[in-house]
Amino acid sequence: MQPPAGSQVSRLPAQRPPSEQLAPPPSAPAPGAGVPVQPRRQRLRTILTVTAAVLTALVLGGIVGGYVLYDRATTPDRSAPDVVVSSYLAAFFIDRDDTLADLFVCGDGASLAELRALREDLAAREARFAVPISVSWGSLAVQREGDEAVVELELVISAYVDGVFQSDPQPWRFTTRLGEDWRVCAGARVD
């Protein structure tokens, strides 16, 4: 049926009785519902903890690496009989450092009295003549048998005296022994 002409129809929704009113639709769950959302502070704390752990690991790694490099750089090379004899002679004659020279000597007492006497004699001559005396050596010949090796070389004692170069070559023999590493155990002039 149509409404009579000239009447105004209200277009308002018809009201339903309370029993027919629709219930509001159930609210949809919020995104991420059921998963706890971390507060900002907790996230920041986690980031700082991870950063601190990484920095700590880097610092500790640097310390360990530095120690290993330092140890390698400061440990004397005693890897071969000729190396240990040459290093011992350099510490004993060139550096004149008994503490350093002792790092290359057998622990059970080395027989190096003749070499010490030579150094004392050279020091006395330097003082008496006011002339520096140097000690050098050439090639080293190694004869190895098991954990022992004999190293032969020629010590060259030289100095400038009154503008004239003088040198005295002396054959020497050193006995070395392998323990944890090579050490000089004896040294004597060969006649």
XYZ file of C-alpha atoms in Angstrom:
191
model
C 0.000 0.000 0.000
C 0.985 3.456 -0.762
C 0.581 6.348 1.521
C -2.040 8.872 0.512
C -0.890 11.708 -1.604
C 0.294 14.735 0.217
C 1.121 12.860 3.378
C 4.609 12.875 4.619
C 6.193 9.662 5.544
C 8.894 9.702 8.025
C 11.838 7.776 6.996
C 13.029 7.011 10.467
C 13.875 3.506 11.225
C 11.128 1.701 12.879
C 11.711 0.973 16.436
C 11.721 -2.594 17.386
C 10.476 -3.922 20.599
C 13.234 -4.537 23.159
C 13.053 -8.262 22.703
C 13.919 -7.908 19.038
C 16.733 -5.430 19.404
C 20.011 -6.719 18.058
C 22.882 -7.238 20.428
C 25.996 -5.281 19.559
C 28.382 -7.364 17.520
C 31.100 -8.997 19.554
C 34.280 -6.943 19.477
C 37.032 -8.395 17.338
C 40.230 -9.284 19.206
C 42.920 -6.650 19.053
C 45.855 -7.421 16.801
C 48.424 -9.560 18.649
C 45.863 -10.551 21.300
C 47.125 -13.449 23.343
C 50.746 -12.375 22.785
C 52.075 -10.116 25.527
C 53.376 -6.841 24.199
C 56.766 -5.839 25.715
C 56.763 -2.447 27.271
C 59.306 0.010 25.923
C 61.508 -0.160 28.996
C 61.814 -3.911 28.830
C 62.779 -3.735 25.133
C 65.415 -1.073 25.889
C 66.775 -3.167 28.760
C 67.090 -6.191 26.447
C 68.914 -4.140 23.797
C 71.319 -2.723 26.399
C 71.979 -6.182 27.867
C 72.770 -7.677 24.467
C 75.004 -4.707 23.584
C 76.865 -4.992 26.907
C 77.360 -8.737 26.402
C 78.766 -8.220 22.890
C 81.100 -5.438 24.065
C 82.278 -7.575 26.990
C 83.024 -10.470 24.636
C 84.967 -8.162 22.304
C 87.001 -6.676 25.157
C 87.810 -10.099 26.616
C 88.744 -11.390 23.161
C 91.029 -8.395 22.681
C 92.705 -8.990 26.031
C 93.322 -12.668 25.282
C 94.562 -11.861 21.767
C 96.846 -9.135 23.121
C 98.302 -11.498 25.712
C 98.997 -14.183 23.110
C 100.682 -11.674 20.785
C 102.711 -10.206 23.653
C 103.772 -13.658 24.794
C 104.899 -14.619 21.284
C 106.791 -11.359 20.863
C 108.615 -11.595 24.185
C 109.347 -15.320 24.331
C 112.916 -15.952 23.188
C 113.349 -18.109 20.101
C 114.831 -21.441 21.172
C 113.553 -23.453 18.239
C 116.855 -24.836 16.916
C 120.424 -25.393 18.160
C 121.984 -22.735 15.911
C 119.265 -20.199 16.794
C 119.732 -20.672 20.535
C 123.543 -20.393 20.305
C 123.351 -17.250 18.180
C 120.751 -15.695 20.523
C 122.845 -16.595 23.562
C 125.983 -15.027 22.063
C 124.083 -11.859 21.121
C 122.714 -11.484 24.662
C 126.074 -12.369 26.244
C 128.511 -10.343 24.083
C 126.514 -7.658 22.271
C 123.853 -6.780 24.861
C 126.015 -7.888 27.805
C 122.806 -8.843 29.552
C 123.322 -11.901 31.777
C 119.621 -12.101 32.649
C 118.683 -12.327 28.974
C 121.567 -14.712 28.237
C 120.402 -17.029 31.040
C 117.128 -17.572 29.143
C 119.124 -19.584 26.591
C 121.141 -21.688 29.068
C 120.409 -25.170 30.434
C 118.648 -25.069 33.773
C 120.797 -27.749 35.388
C 123.900 -25.568 35.216
C 125.851 -24.889 32.087
C 129.589 -25.155 31.660
C 130.315 -21.717 30.228
C 133.129 -20.530 32.523
C 135.610 -20.204 29.632
C 133.230 -17.917 27.754
C 132.704 -15.769 30.871
C 136.465 -15.476 31.307
C 136.772 -14.291 27.684
C 134.151 -11.571 28.217
C 135.825 -10.400 31.437
C 139.199 -10.242 29.642
C 137.687 -8.215 26.773
C 136.031 -5.794 29.236
C 139.361 -5.305 31.039
C 141.130 -4.599 27.717
C 138.452 -2.103 26.700
C 138.935 -0.253 29.977
C 142.738 -0.377 29.830
C 143.126 0.756 26.200
C 139.927 2.878 25.992
C 138.989 1.045 22.812
C 135.648 -0.672 22.111
C 136.075 -4.360 21.307
C 133.382 -6.189 19.367
C 132.589 -9.876 19.087
C 130.923 -11.330 16.003
C 130.502 -14.748 14.452
C 129.883 -16.187 11.049
C 128.075 -19.318 9.989
C 127.210 -21.982 12.527
C 127.785 -25.688 11.764
C 125.319 -27.979 13.535
C 125.834 -31.713 14.157
C 122.714 -33.155 15.751
C 122.265 -36.546 17.417
C 118.849 -37.044 18.947
C 118.202 -34.491 21.697
C 121.755 -33.139 21.649
C 123.556 -31.032 19.089
C 127.046 -29.614 18.776
C 127.323 -26.161 17.213
C 130.717 -25.033 15.923
C 131.505 -21.476 14.931
C 134.254 -18.920 14.792
C 134.104 -15.999 17.198
C 135.811 -12.963 15.686
C 137.132 -10.490 18.235
C 137.907 -7.173 16.602
C 138.872 -3.610 17.465
C 140.443 -0.492 15.989
C 143.748 0.149 17.766
C 145.575 3.346 16.812
C 143.492 3.562 13.623
C 144.388 -0.004 12.601
C 141.690 -2.702 12.420
C 142.705 -5.850 14.267
C 140.786 -9.117 14.499
C 141.338 -12.436 16.205
C 139.235 -15.375 14.942
C 138.743 -18.131 17.520
C 137.028 -21.493 16.892
C 134.436 -22.401 19.523
C 132.205 -25.410 20.141
C 128.880 -25.267 21.974
C 126.850 -28.211 23.200
C 123.076 -27.783 23.168
C 120.328 -29.998 24.525
C 116.634 -30.292 23.690
C 114.191 -30.350 26.617
C 111.013 -28.367 26.113
C 113.158 -26.306 23.749
C 116.852 -25.979 22.843
C 119.310 -24.649 25.432
C 123.076 -24.006 25.517
C 124.694 -26.363 28.028
C 128.432 -25.955 27.397
C 130.839 -23.836 25.424
C 134.611 -24.067 25.002
C 137.334 -22.847 22.691
C 138.576 -25.452 20.245
C 142.384 -25.696 20.097
